[in-house]
Structure formats: structure tokens, C-alpha cells
Coordinates of C-alpha atoms in Angstrom, one line a residue:
Chain A
M28 CA 0.0 0.0 0.0
T29 CA 2.4 2.6 -1.2
E30 CA -0.4 5.2 -1.2
R31 CA -0.3 5.1 2.5
A32 CA 3.3 6.3 2.5
V33 CA 4.0 9.7 4.1
C34 CA 6.6 12.2 3.1
V35 CA 7.1 14.8 5.8
I36 CA 8.9 18.2 4.9
G37 CA 10.3 19.6 8.1
A38 CA 11.5 17.6 11.1
G39 CA 10.9 19.9 14.0
L40 CA 8.6 19.2 17.0
I41 CA 5.5 18.7 14.8
G42 CA 7.1 17.0 11.8
G43 CA 9.4 14.9 14.0
S44 CA 6.5 13.7 16.1
L45 CA 4.4 13.0 13.0
M46 CA 7.1 10.8 11.5
R47 CA 7.4 8.9 14.7
A48 CA 3.6 8.5 15.1
A49 CA 3.1 7.5 11.5
E50 CA 5.9 5.0 11.6
K51 CA 4.6 3.5 14.8
A52 CA 1.2 3.1 13.0
G53 CA 2.9 1.0 10.3
R54 CA 3.2 3.7 7.6
T55 CA 6.3 4.0 5.3
V56 CA 7.7 7.3 6.3
W57 CA 10.5 9.5 5.0
G58 CA 11.2 13.2 5.4
T59 CA 13.6 16.1 5.0
S60 CA 15.0 18.8 7.2
A61 CA 16.7 22.1 6.2
S62 CA 19.2 21.3 8.9
E63 CA 22.1 18.9 8.4
E64 CA 22.2 18.4 12.2
T65 CA 18.6 17.6 12.5
A66 CA 18.8 15.1 9.6
E67 CA 21.7 13.4 11.4
Q68 CA 19.8 13.3 14.7
A69 CA 16.7 11.8 13.0
G70 CA 19.0 9.3 11.1
A71 CA 20.5 8.3 14.4
D72 CA 17.0 7.6 15.7
G73 CA 16.4 5.3 12.7
F74 CA 14.5 7.7 10.5
D75 CA 14.9 8.2 6.8
V76 CA 15.5 12.0 6.9
G77 CA 17.7 13.8 4.4
T78 CA 18.3 17.4 3.4
D79 CA 17.4 17.0 -0.3
T80 CA 13.8 18.2 -0.5
D81 CA 13.6 17.5 -4.2
A82 CA 14.7 13.9 -3.9
A83 CA 12.1 13.3 -1.1
L84 CA 9.3 14.9 -3.2
R85 CA 10.3 13.0 -6.3
R86 CA 10.0 9.8 -4.3
A87 CA 6.6 11.0 -3.0
G88 CA 5.4 11.7 -6.5
E89 CA 6.5 8.1 -7.7
A90 CA 4.9 6.4 -4.7
D91 CA 1.8 8.6 -4.5
A92 CA 2.8 9.4 -0.9
L93 CA 0.9 11.9 1.1
V94 CA 3.1 15.0 1.5
V95 CA 3.0 16.9 4.7
A96 CA 4.5 20.4 4.9
A97 CA 5.5 20.7 8.5
V98 CA 7.4 23.9 8.3
P99 CA 6.8 27.4 9.6
L100 CA 4.6 29.6 7.4
P101 CA 7.4 32.0 6.3
V102 CA 9.3 28.9 4.8
L103 CA 6.2 27.5 3.1
P104 CA 6.4 29.2 -0.3
E105 CA 9.8 27.8 -0.9
V106 CA 8.6 24.3 -0.1
L107 CA 5.6 24.8 -2.3
R108 CA 7.7 25.9 -5.2
R109 CA 9.7 22.6 -5.0
V110 CA 6.4 20.7 -4.9
D111 CA 5.3 22.4 -8.0
A112 CA 8.6 21.7 -9.7
V113 CA 9.0 18.1 -8.7
A114 CA 5.7 16.5 -7.6
P115 CA 3.1 19.0 -8.9
T116 CA 0.0 16.9 -8.6
C117 CA 0.9 15.1 -5.3
R118 CA -1.5 14.7 -2.4
L119 CA -0.6 17.5 0.0
T120 CA -1.5 18.6 3.5
D121 CA 0.3 20.7 6.1
A122 CA 0.6 21.2 9.8
V123 CA 0.7 25.0 10.0
S124 CA -1.4 26.7 12.6
V125 CA -3.3 29.0 10.2
K126 CA -5.3 27.8 7.3
V127 CA -6.3 30.7 5.0
A128 CA -2.8 31.9 4.5
V129 CA -1.6 28.4 3.7
A130 CA -4.5 27.8 1.2
D131 CA -3.6 31.1 -0.5
A132 CA 0.1 30.1 -0.7
V133 CA -0.8 26.7 -2.2
A134 CA -3.1 28.3 -4.8
R135 CA -0.2 30.6 -5.8
Y136 CA 2.8 28.3 -5.6
A137 CA 1.6 24.8 -6.1
P138 CA -1.8 25.1 -7.7
R139 CA -1.9 21.6 -9.2
A140 CA -1.4 19.8 -5.9
R141 CA -4.4 17.9 -4.5
F142 CA -4.3 19.9 -1.3
V143 CA -6.3 19.6 1.9
G144 CA -5.1 21.7 4.8
G145 CA -4.5 20.2 8.2
H146 CA -3.7 21.5 11.7
P147 CA -2.7 19.1 14.5
M148 CA -3.6 21.1 17.7
A149 CA -0.8 19.8 19.8
G150 CA 2.5 21.2 21.0
T151 CA 4.8 21.7 23.9
A152 CA 6.9 24.6 25.0
D153 CA 9.9 22.8 23.5
S154 CA 10.8 22.6 19.9
G155 CA 13.1 20.6 17.5
W156 CA 13.5 17.0 16.5
A157 CA 14.6 15.9 19.9
A158 CA 11.5 17.3 21.6
G159 CA 9.2 15.2 19.3
Q160 CA 7.3 12.1 20.5
A161 CA 5.0 9.6 18.9
G162 CA 2.3 10.3 21.5
L163 CA 2.2 14.0 20.8
F164 CA -1.1 13.9 19.0
A165 CA -2.9 11.3 21.2
D166 CA -6.5 12.6 21.9
A167 CA -5.7 15.9 20.4
A168 CA -7.9 17.7 17.9
W169 CA -6.5 17.7 14.3
V170 CA -8.3 20.1 12.1
V171 CA -8.7 18.8 8.5
A172 CA -9.9 21.7 6.3
A173 CA -13.3 21.1 4.6
D174 CA -13.7 23.9 2.2
D175 CA -15.9 23.6 -0.8
G176 CA -13.9 22.4 -3.8
I177 CA -11.5 20.1 -2.1
D178 CA -11.1 16.4 -3.0
L179 CA -13.1 14.2 -0.6
D180 CA -10.8 11.3 -1.2
V181 CA -7.7 13.3 -0.1
W182 CA -9.7 14.7 2.8
G183 CA -10.2 11.0 3.9
D184 CA -6.4 10.3 3.4
V185 CA -5.5 13.2 5.7
A186 CA -8.2 12.2 8.3
E187 CA -6.7 8.6 8.2
L188 CA -3.2 10.0 8.9
A189 CA -4.6 12.0 11.8
W190 CA -6.3 8.9 13.3
A191 CA -3.2 6.9 12.8
C192 CA -1.4 9.4 15.0
G193 CA -4.1 9.0 17.7
A194 CA -5.9 12.3 17.1
R195 CA -9.6 13.1 16.4
V196 CA -10.5 15.0 13.3
V197 CA -12.3 18.3 13.5
P198 CA -13.6 19.4 10.1
A199 CA -13.7 23.1 9.6
A200 CA -13.6 25.8 6.8
A201 CA -10.2 27.5 6.6
D202 CA -11.6 30.9 7.6
E203 CA -13.6 29.5 10.5
H204 CA -10.5 27.7 11.8
D205 CA -8.5 30.8 11.7
L206 CA -11.1 32.8 13.6
A207 CA -11.4 30.0 16.2
V208 CA -7.6 29.6 16.8
A209 CA -7.2 33.4 17.0
R210 CA -9.5 33.2 20.0
V211 CA -8.4 30.1 21.8
S212 CA -4.7 29.7 20.7
H213 CA -3.2 33.0 19.5
L214 CA -4.9 35.4 21.9
P215 CA -3.8 33.2 24.9
H216 CA -0.2 33.7 23.8
L217 CA -0.7 37.4 23.5
L218 CA -2.4 37.8 26.9
A219 CA 0.2 35.6 28.5
A220 CA 2.9 38.0 27.1
V221 CA 1.1 41.0 28.4
L222 CA 0.6 39.5 31.8
A223 CA 4.3 38.4 32.0
A224 CA 5.4 41.9 31.0
V225 CA 3.1 43.6 33.6
G226 CA 4.4 41.2 36.4
A227 CA 8.0 41.8 35.5
D228 CA 7.7 45.6 35.1
G229 CA 10.0 47.8 37.1
A230 CA 13.1 47.3 39.2
D231 CA 11.2 46.0 42.2
N232 CA 11.2 42.1 42.5
L233 CA 8.4 42.0 45.1
P234 CA 5.7 41.2 42.4
L235 CA 7.6 38.3 41.0
A236 CA 8.4 37.0 44.5
L237 CA 4.6 37.0 45.2
A238 CA 3.6 35.4 42.0
A239 CA 2.0 32.0 42.6
S240 CA 0.0 29.5 40.5
S241 CA -2.4 32.1 38.8
F242 CA 0.6 33.9 37.4
A243 CA 2.6 30.7 36.6
D244 CA -0.4 29.3 34.6
G245 CA -1.4 32.5 33.0
T246 CA 2.1 33.1 31.7
R247 CA 3.2 29.6 30.9
V248 CA 3.0 29.9 27.1
A249 CA 4.9 33.2 27.3
G250 CA 7.9 30.8 27.7
T251 CA 7.5 29.5 24.2
R252 CA 10.3 30.5 21.7
P253 CA 9.3 34.0 20.4
E254 CA 10.0 33.1 16.8
L255 CA 7.4 30.3 16.9
V256 CA 4.8 32.6 18.5
L257 CA 5.5 35.4 16.0
A258 CA 5.2 33.0 13.0
M259 CA 1.9 31.6 14.3
C260 CA 0.3 34.9 15.4
E261 CA 1.5 37.2 12.6
G262 CA 0.3 34.7 10.0
N263 CA -3.3 35.0 11.3
R264 CA -3.4 38.8 11.4
D265 CA -7.0 39.6 10.4
A266 CA -8.6 36.9 12.6
L267 CA -6.4 37.8 15.5
L268 CA -7.3 41.6 15.2
A269 CA -10.9 40.6 15.7
A270 CA -10.0 38.5 18.7
V271 CA -7.8 41.2 20.2
D272 CA -10.5 43.8 19.7
D273 CA -13.0 41.5 21.5
A274 CA -10.6 41.2 24.4
L275 CA -9.8 44.9 24.5
G276 CA -13.5 45.7 24.5
R277 CA -14.2 43.4 27.4
L278 CA -11.1 44.6 29.3
G279 CA -12.1 48.2 28.7
A280 CA -15.6 47.7 29.8
M281 CA -14.3 46.0 32.9
R282 CA -11.9 48.9 33.6
G283 CA -14.9 51.3 33.3
A284 CA -16.9 49.4 35.8
L285 CA -14.0 49.0 38.2
A286 CA -13.4 52.7 38.1
S287 CA -17.0 53.8 38.5
T288 CA -18.9 51.3 40.6
G289 CA -16.0 49.1 41.6
G290 CA -17.9 46.1 40.3
L291 CA -16.3 43.3 38.4
E292 CA -19.3 40.9 38.6
A293 CA -20.1 40.9 34.9
T294 CA -16.5 40.2 33.9
V295 CA -15.9 37.5 36.4
R296 CA -19.2 35.7 35.9
A297 CA -18.8 35.7 32.1
G298 CA -15.4 34.3 32.5
H299 CA -16.6 31.6 34.9
A300 CA -19.4 30.7 32.5
G301 CA -17.0 30.5 29.6
R302 CA -14.6 28.2 31.5
M303 CA -17.5 26.0 32.6
R304 CA -18.7 25.8 28.9
W305 CA -15.2 24.9 27.9
A306 CA -15.0 22.1 30.5
A307 CA -18.3 20.7 29.4
A308 CA -17.2 20.7 25.7
R309 CA -13.9 19.0 26.4
D310 CA -14.9 15.4 25.6
P311 CA -16.6 15.4 22.2
Q312 CA -18.9 12.4 21.7
G313 CA -17.2 11.6 18.3
V314 CA -19.0 10.7 15.2
R315 CA -18.4 8.4 12.2
V316 CA -18.9 9.5 8.7
R317 CA -19.0 7.8 5.3
R318 CA -15.7 7.9 3.3
G319 CA -16.2 10.0 0.2
R320 CA -19.9 10.3 0.8
T321 CA -20.5 12.6 3.8
S322 CA -20.6 16.1 2.2
L323 CA -18.3 18.9 3.0
A324 CA -21.2 20.9 4.4
E325 CA -22.1 18.1 6.8
L326 CA -18.5 17.7 7.8
R327 CA -18.2 21.4 8.6
D328 CA -21.3 21.2 10.8
I329 CA -19.7 18.5 12.9
G330 CA -16.8 20.9 13.7
R331 CA -19.2 23.8 14.4
R332 CA -21.1 21.9 17.0
G333 CA -17.9 21.1 18.7
D334 CA -17.8 17.4 17.8
A335 CA -15.1 15.4 16.0
V336 CA -14.9 12.6 13.4
V337 CA -13.3 9.5 14.9
G338 CA -13.5 7.0 12.0
W339 CA -15.5 5.7 9.0
A340 CA -19.0 4.5 9.3
G341 CA -20.1 1.2 7.8
Chain B
M84 CA 3.7 28.0 76.0
T85 CA 0.1 29.3 75.7
E86 CA 1.4 32.3 73.8
R87 CA 2.0 29.9 70.9
A88 CA -1.7 29.1 70.8
V89 CA -3.6 30.1 67.7
C90 CA -7.3 31.1 67.4
V91 CA -8.5 31.0 63.8
I92 CA -11.7 32.8 62.9
G93 CA -13.0 31.3 59.7
A94 CA -12.7 27.6 58.7
G95 CA -12.7 27.8 54.9
L96 CA -9.9 26.6 52.7
I97 CA -7.2 29.0 54.2
G98 CA -8.5 29.0 57.8
G99 CA -9.0 25.2 57.7
S100 CA -5.6 24.6 56.2
L101 CA -4.0 26.9 58.7
M102 CA -5.6 25.0 61.7
R103 CA -4.4 21.7 60.2
A104 CA -0.9 23.0 59.6
A105 CA -0.5 24.7 63.0
E106 CA -1.8 21.6 64.9
K107 CA 0.6 19.5 62.9
A108 CA 3.4 21.9 64.1
G109 CA 2.5 21.3 67.6
R110 CA 0.5 24.5 68.3
T111 CA -2.7 24.5 70.4
V112 CA -5.4 25.5 68.0
W113 CA -9.0 26.4 68.1
G114 CA -11.3 28.3 65.8
T115 CA -14.8 29.3 64.7
S116 CA -16.9 29.1 61.7
A117 CA -20.1 31.1 60.8
S118 CA -21.5 27.8 59.5
E119 CA -22.9 25.1 61.8
E120 CA -22.2 22.5 59.1
T121 CA -18.5 23.5 58.7
A122 CA -18.1 23.5 62.6
E123 CA -19.5 19.9 62.6
Q124 CA -17.2 18.8 59.7
A125 CA -14.1 20.3 61.5
G126 CA -15.2 18.7 64.8
A127 CA -15.6 15.3 63.0
D128 CA -12.0 15.8 61.8
G129 CA -10.9 16.3 65.4
F130 CA -10.6 20.1 65.5
D131 CA -11.9 22.4 68.2
V132 CA -14.2 24.5 66.0
G133 CA -17.4 26.1 67.2
T134 CA -19.7 28.8 66.0
D135 CA -19.4 31.1 69.0
T136 CA -16.9 33.7 67.9
D137 CA -17.1 35.6 71.3
A138 CA -16.2 32.5 73.3
A139 CA -13.3 31.6 71.0
L140 CA -11.9 35.3 71.2
R141 CA -12.4 35.3 75.0
R142 CA -10.3 32.2 75.3
A143 CA -7.7 33.8 73.0
G144 CA -7.6 36.9 75.2
E145 CA -7.1 34.8 78.3
A146 CA -4.4 32.6 76.7
D147 CA -2.7 35.5 74.8
A148 CA -3.2 33.4 71.6
L149 CA -2.5 34.8 68.2
V150 CA -5.8 35.5 66.5
V151 CA -6.0 34.9 62.8
A152 CA -8.9 36.4 60.9
A153 CA -9.3 34.1 58.0
V154 CA -12.5 35.4 56.6
P155 CA -13.3 37.2 53.3
L156 CA -12.9 41.0 53.4
P157 CA -16.6 41.9 53.4
V158 CA -17.1 39.8 56.7
L159 CA -14.0 41.3 58.4
P160 CA -15.6 44.4 60.1
E161 CA -18.0 42.2 62.0
V162 CA -15.2 40.0 63.2
L163 CA -13.1 43.0 64.2
R164 CA -16.1 44.4 66.2
R165 CA -16.2 41.3 68.2
V166 CA -12.4 41.4 68.7
D167 CA -12.7 44.9 70.0
A168 CA -15.5 43.9 72.3
V169 CA -14.0 40.7 73.7
A170 CA -10.3 40.6 73.3
P171 CA -9.4 44.2 72.4
T172 CA -5.6 44.1 72.9
C173 CA -5.0 40.6 71.4
R174 CA -2.2 39.8 69.0
L175 CA -4.0 39.9 65.7
T176 CA -3.2 38.9 62.1
D177 CA -5.2 38.0 59.0
A178 CA -5.2 35.9 55.9
V179 CA -6.9 38.3 53.5
S180 CA -5.5 38.9 50.1
V181 CA -5.4 42.7 50.4
K182 CA -3.5 44.5 53.0
V183 CA -4.4 48.3 53.0
A184 CA -8.1 47.7 53.3
V185 CA -7.6 45.3 56.1
A186 CA -5.2 47.7 58.0
D187 CA -7.9 50.5 57.5
A188 CA -10.6 48.2 58.9
V189 CA -8.5 47.2 61.9
A190 CA -7.7 50.9 62.6
R191 CA -11.4 51.6 62.5
Y192 CA -13.0 48.6 64.3
A193 CA -10.3 47.1 66.5
P194 CA -7.8 49.9 67.0
R195 CA -6.4 48.5 70.3
A196 CA -5.4 45.1 68.8
R197 CA -1.7 44.4 68.3
F198 CA -2.1 43.9 64.6
V199 CA 0.3 42.7 62.0
G200 CA -1.3 41.8 58.6
G201 CA -0.5 38.6 56.8
H202 CA -1.2 37.0 53.5
P203 CA -0.4 33.4 52.8
M204 CA -0.1 33.2 49.0
A205 CA -1.6 29.7 48.5
G206 CA -4.9 28.4 47.3
T207 CA -6.6 26.0 45.1
A208 CA -9.6 26.3 42.8
D209 CA -11.6 24.6 45.6
S210 CA -12.9 26.1 48.7
G211 CA -14.4 25.2 52.2
W212 CA -13.2 23.2 55.1
A213 CA -13.1 19.9 53.2
A214 CA -10.7 21.3 50.6
G215 CA -8.2 22.3 53.3
Q216 CA -4.9 20.5 53.8
A217 CA -2.0 20.9 56.2
G218 CA 0.5 21.1 53.3
L219 CA -1.2 24.0 51.5
F220 CA 1.4 26.6 52.5
A221 CA 4.4 24.4 52.0
D222 CA 7.1 26.4 50.2
A223 CA 4.6 29.2 49.6
A224 CA 5.2 32.9 50.1
W225 CA 3.5 34.3 53.2
V226 CA 3.5 38.1 53.3
V227 CA 3.9 39.6 56.8
A228 CA 3.2 43.3 56.6
A229 CA 6.1 45.4 57.8
D230 CA 4.7 48.9 57.9
D231 CA 6.3 51.5 60.2
G232 CA 4.7 51.5 63.6
I233 CA 3.9 47.9 64.0
D234 CA 5.1 45.8 66.9
L235 CA 8.3 43.8 65.9
D236 CA 7.5 41.2 68.5
V237 CA 4.2 40.5 67.0
W238 CA 5.8 40.6 63.5
G239 CA 8.0 37.8 64.8
D240 CA 5.0 35.8 66.1
V241 CA 3.3 36.0 62.8
A242 CA 6.5 35.0 61.0
E243 CA 6.9 32.0 63.3
L244 CA 3.3 30.9 62.5
A245 CA 4.1 31.1 58.8
W246 CA 7.3 29.1 59.2
A247 CA 5.4 26.5 61.3
C248 CA 3.0 26.1 58.3
G249 CA 6.0 25.5 56.0
A250 CA 5.9 28.9 54.3
R251 CA 8.7 31.5 53.7
V252 CA 8.1 35.0 54.9
V253 CA 8.1 37.9 52.5
P254 CA 8.1 41.2 54.4
A255 CA 6.3 44.1 52.6
A256 CA 4.6 47.4 53.2
A257 CA 0.8 47.1 52.9
D258 CA 0.6 49.3 49.9
E259 CA 3.5 47.7 48.0
H260 CA 1.9 44.3 48.7
D261 CA -1.4 45.5 47.2
L262 CA 0.2 46.9 44.1
A263 CA 2.2 43.7 43.6
V264 CA -0.7 41.2 44.0
A265 CA -2.8 43.3 41.7
R266 CA -0.2 42.6 39.0
V267 CA 0.6 39.0 39.7
S268 CA -2.6 37.6 41.3
H269 CA -5.7 39.8 40.7
L270 CA -4.9 40.7 37.1
P271 CA -4.3 37.0 36.1
H272 CA -7.9 36.3 37.3
L273 CA -9.3 39.1 35.2
L274 CA -7.3 38.3 32.1
A275 CA -8.4 34.6 32.5
A276 CA -12.0 35.8 32.7
V277 CA -11.7 37.9 29.6
L278 CA -10.0 35.0 27.7
A279 CA -12.6 32.5 28.8
A280 CA -15.4 34.8 27.7
V281 CA -13.8 35.5 24.3
G282 CA -13.3 31.8 23.7
A283 CA -16.9 30.9 24.6
D284 CA -18.4 33.8 22.7
G285 CA -21.1 33.0 20.2
A286 CA -23.3 30.0 19.4
D287 CA -20.5 28.2 17.5
N288 CA -18.6 25.5 19.4
L289 CA -15.7 25.2 17.1
P290 CA -13.4 27.5 19.2
L291 CA -13.9 25.5 22.3
A292 CA -13.4 22.2 20.4
L293 CA -10.1 23.5 19.2
A294 CA -9.0 24.9 22.6
A295 CA -5.8 23.2 23.8
S296 CA -3.3 23.7 26.6
S297 CA -2.7 27.4 26.0
F298 CA -6.4 28.1 26.6
A299 CA -6.7 25.5 29.4
D300 CA -3.9 27.1 31.3
G301 CA -4.8 30.7 30.5
T302 CA -8.3 30.2 31.8
R303 CA -7.7 27.9 34.7
V304 CA -8.3 30.4 37.5
A305 CA -11.6 31.5 35.7
G306 CA -12.9 28.3 37.3
T307 CA -12.6 29.8 40.8
R308 CA -15.8 30.6 42.6
P309 CA -16.8 34.0 41.3
E310 CA -17.6 35.2 44.9
L311 CA -14.0 34.6 46.0
V312 CA -12.6 36.4 43.0
L313 CA -14.8 39.3 43.4
A314 CA -14.1 39.7 47.1
M315 CA -10.3 39.5 46.3
C316 CA -10.3 41.9 43.4
E317 CA -12.9 44.4 44.5
G318 CA -11.0 44.9 47.7
N319 CA -8.0 46.0 45.9
R320 CA -9.6 48.5 43.5
D321 CA -7.0 51.3 43.3
A322 CA -4.0 49.1 42.9
L323 CA -6.0 46.9 40.5
L324 CA -6.9 49.9 38.3
A325 CA -3.2 50.6 37.9
A326 CA -2.5 47.0 36.8
V327 CA -5.4 46.9 34.5
D328 CA -4.4 50.2 32.9
D329 CA -0.9 48.8 32.4
A330 CA -2.3 45.7 30.7
L331 CA -4.7 47.8 28.6
G332 CA -1.9 50.1 27.5
R333 CA 0.3 47.1 26.4
L334 CA -2.6 45.4 24.7
G335 CA -3.6 48.6 22.9
A336 CA -0.1 49.3 21.7
M337 CA 0.0 45.7 20.5
R338 CA -3.3 46.1 18.6
G339 CA -1.9 49.1 16.9
A340 CA 1.2 47.4 15.8
L341 CA -0.7 44.4 14.6
A342 CA -3.0 46.6 12.6
S343 CA -0.3 48.8 11.1
T344 CA 2.9 46.8 10.5
G345 CA 1.5 43.4 11.5
G346 CA 4.4 43.1 13.9
L347 CA 4.0 41.6 17.4
E348 CA 7.7 41.3 18.2
A349 CA 7.8 43.9 21.0
T350 CA 4.9 42.3 22.8
V351 CA 6.0 38.7 22.4
R352 CA 9.7 39.4 23.4
A353 CA 8.7 41.6 26.4
G354 CA 6.4 38.7 27.5
H355 CA 9.2 36.1 27.0
A356 CA 11.6 38.2 29.0
G357 CA 9.2 38.7 31.8
R358 CA 8.5 34.9 32.0
M359 CA 12.2 34.2 32.1
R360 CA 12.7 36.8 34.8
W361 CA 9.9 35.1 36.8
A362 CA 11.5 31.7 36.3
A363 CA 14.9 33.0 37.5
A364 CA 13.3 34.6 40.6
R365 CA 11.3 31.5 41.6
D366 CA 13.7 30.2 44.2
P367 CA 14.7 32.9 46.6
Q368 CA 17.9 32.3 48.4
G369 CA 16.3 32.9 51.8
V370 CA 17.8 35.0 54.6
R371 CA 17.7 35.0 58.4
V372 CA 17.1 38.1 60.5
R373 CA 17.4 38.9 64.2
R374 CA 14.2 38.6 66.1
G375 CA 13.1 42.1 67.3
R376 CA 16.3 43.7 66.1
T377 CA 16.3 43.8 62.2
S378 CA 14.4 47.0 61.4
L379 CA 11.2 47.3 59.5
A380 CA 13.0 49.2 56.7
E381 CA 15.5 46.3 56.4
L382 CA 12.7 43.8 56.3
R383 CA 10.9 45.6 53.6
D384 CA 14.1 45.7 51.5
I385 CA 14.3 41.9 51.7
G386 CA 10.9 41.6 50.0
R387 CA 11.6 44.3 47.4
R388 CA 14.6 42.5 46.2
G389 CA 12.5 39.3 45.8
D390 CA 14.0 37.4 48.7
A391 CA 12.3 35.9 51.8
V392 CA 12.9 35.4 55.5
V393 CA 13.3 31.8 56.4
G394 CA 14.2 31.9 60.1
W395 CA 15.9 33.7 62.9
A396 CA 19.7 34.4 62.9
G397 CA 21.9 33.7 65.8

């Protein structure tokens, strides 16, 4: 079953974890890294990872492998140009945290690829091949883009890769995905950065000495490598602006209430209700759909109601 | 050594944990709760907890016990009125999360008490007697107010209680404490509430379905009982306004940069630097001071440089 082979471009935390998980699931896996050192590390761990992207893509084209672009957004155009040059009609997905910008780049640089966007929602504060682990995607949400016009068969191939890695598949339109992650993934990074900066402001160390678990948790993701946060957030500018404006509006209204009546009840209760709603939504029931038959509109509805696809029906 | 006895008013998470920790350290401990049910629970666990505050305070006056007011700020005036009526000159501390408002209340309602404010910086998302545990304060910071005019002997008594509970003592002026906790404890609760509300906004469940660890950590304290958050934050209004304005200013500047150049570098790097500074400041060296001899100004400097007092010298 060569068509179940996977070619991963990029061997960082996500690409490296994906290679490990897919191999563990019995897939034939090879990949590339821009870094000689990473390729050597991966080779020492028994993985077929080189630095020649063209060679890896040529092999993918010959074997009809699913190509996964697991590189940061700024590097993506160069990878897509190689796809168009070497394996122009390959089945292609990605692991980038924004989906509209990726779809635009594919339309521009590799328009013949049979592309279905993907976003495994997993990560740690660490990065690089060594930080990767086969279990990174276990029980995680893995968005598989379900925009009109995509090939339902390739959608199924990407979903199967996600399941093979232990994830559940959340179908979503690219723009709805970007708005959602702006709210629940990118905004948390920016608020964590603001909180960490406010706590560390000034020469006086008393605030940091008194910082306990609320500060530790609220600033955890501010410890992520700035380059990764920037690549993620800056690639989702429009959606992020809407999320930031929502947060600014709520924070401003709260500031007004605190200054006038001193009351914070509306803010605190809305936050508590939101957290409770999140807690209740944590374990989606999971549905099964029919391969190649359940429509893209039906798939998108599954994601909108907060559920996930966990396998094929029938 | 009856003067090492402790009388705790309030048997919730903090008061209940304090009773357990102090008893474990060999102190004679009794307390009161406004709730018949809580008093029964505590009694069943072997603690001397009644509902008659006057009786408990009368005993404290006779035994020269250290009285700890472990009640929410809104309830404090009533407790202080009883102190003034029954044990007016007792040694008194508290466990409330703001210090200026408490000092003001003591000056007004129990002006003869030998008062030194305290704030054990520990907690969980749970509350009530049953949630209490002897180890709650282990390795936590416990602020012991070091304002000019307080009795250094009583300061030492409160510090010894904190050490007996396993905490390290951070000396601070009441107003500096309030500004610090506004930044690192109260603001995190408000930003968590804003983030949880933004994530749960709208009828669409896709954002919550995609919420991963950055959202989970960033909203954790939004799960705290709203009444506790309100009592804590609303009691620190002036200091909190300054912290909120700082956050609003940073978030607004970031919004401007994102909309104009699309760049988030300043925000993300300042946040990363703040988190790194916090991580580096986490384990204070710990100093020893001379009981009744190290001055209040010297004590406050220890807190300002981010260090803590861990015992007596010599």
C-alpha cells in the first residue's frame, strides 16, 4: 500500500512527532530537514530523513505518498515551489497553525497539488526533532480543512493519517478555523505575554516574589520561543485583530466598571461561565462519517457543533 | 507555651488549612466558623471549631493566643467588632489577600489590637473546610506586613506561625503588597476571565473544540468561585486599576502594531523576557534576620529584592 506512505517536509517538533507516530502506525515514512544536524539526529534515531527536499518529493510523486508540509509559514512558499517543480500533482497537506494563508500560498505556488489543509492542535513549549514524540497527537484535535472544492478522497487520506497518529478529526472551513484559533490559541499567547510583562515591570522584584500559580499558569505559554509565537500569530493577522478587539472591548468595559462602581461581577461571571462551557465541551462524543460520501457541508457542521470525526461508518 | 496558641476565625480553605498546619506543628489550635455545618465537619476531623466567635476570642484573650482572621474582606468588620468587644488588645493577624483595606478596617473597628497583617499566597480552585490541607502553605510565600509603627515582636510571632506552616516569609509594606498582588494575582484572574469569555463567545462551538493547553492554562483560574474572585479583586480596587491600565496600554499598543505593521515582536519578546525573569526569581535564596532587632525598613528591602525570610539568625 504505497499510497499510505507519508513524506514529511520539516523535522521539528510537529514534523518529527508526525514521523514517529506514522511509523509506529505502520506507515512507510520519509522526510527532510533544512538542517544537516537535524537530519543526522533523525537518522541516528532510525528515521529516513535527508536534506534533499527535491529527492524526497520526487520519491513522493513516484509512490503517490501523502506529502505533509510541517514547516513554519514563512518557509512554506519555498517548499511549495519545490512541490510544483518536482511532484506537482501530489496529495498534499500541512501542519501549519493558520489555514487561510496556507491555502492562499498553495493556490499561488503549487496550484496543481491535490491539497487539503491540516492543523494538529498539539505542542509543547519545546521545539526541534529531539522534543518530538510519537504520542504528541494522542487525543488531540486535528483540524482537516473542509472547504468547498477540495477532493473528498484526499480529505479522507488526511483524516486517516490524523487517526493513525491518535488524534480526532475536527472538520472546519479554513476561515472559521483561523477565527477560532485566534480566540483560543493565539490570543492566549498574547495575553500571557502582556501578563508576564506587567508582572516583571519595574526594578522591584516583590511582584515576582509573590507570583503564585495564577501567574505561573497565566504566563506559561509566554515561555515559548518568540519566533514560533510570532510566526503563528503574525500569519493570522486579520482573525487575530478581531479576537484582540473583543478582548480589548471586554477589558475596557471592565476597567470602566471597576473605576465607576468598583464592580467586576459581569466580567468574572462571564469568565466563569466560559470556563464551565469549555470544561463541558472537552470530551466530544465523536461521530463516524462515510468515506467520500458525507458532504463537506455536513463535515463542517460537525466541527461547528464542537464534535469530531473518529472514524469511518459502515 | 500558651502564647504559641492560635485562634483562627473562619474555617474555609485558608483557615481550615491553617488550623491543620498549625496543629501538625504542635500548636494549640481552636477556631470558629459562621457555618454550623462547617463546625461539625471540622469537629468530626478532630478540630476544636465552634460557632461562638465571642467564646473563641475570650479564650484567645485569656491565653494570649495569636488570633488569625481568615474570613473574606466583606465579613471582616463584623469579626473586628467582636475582637474589640471581647479581646481588644489581642495579637491579631489575618489571611486576607489585600492589606491596605484590612489595615484600614483594623484601625477603625479594632484599634487596640496588636495587629500585623498577613497574606499566605496559596490556594486551590476549591474552597471550604473539606478542601483544606496541612500542606497547603508548604514552600509558599507568606507576606507579613512590615509597615512602620507595627510591633516587631508580633511581627515575629506571625512569621513563626508562617514558618510553622511551611511557608517562607516575604516582608512588605501594605501598599506595596497590594500593588504587587494586583499585578501577579488579581490581574491574572481578570485576564483569565476575559480570555474564557472570548473563547466561549457565540453559538458556534468550534473555538472551544479547538481549545488546547494554552487556553486551558490561560483560563484555569476563571474556574474559581466568582464570589471569591470578586471579594479579592474588588477589595484592591485602586491598585488593580493601575495594573489593568498597564495591561490595557500594552494590549492597545500591540493592537496598533498588529493593525499597522502586523508586527508583534515587541509584545512577544517583552512577555518572554518577563516569564524568564519570573522563572529565574522563583527560588529565593532565603535570609535569616534577628528577632526584634532587624528593622522594618531592612525587612521591607528583603521583600523588594525578591527574597524571603526563612528563620531567625543567631
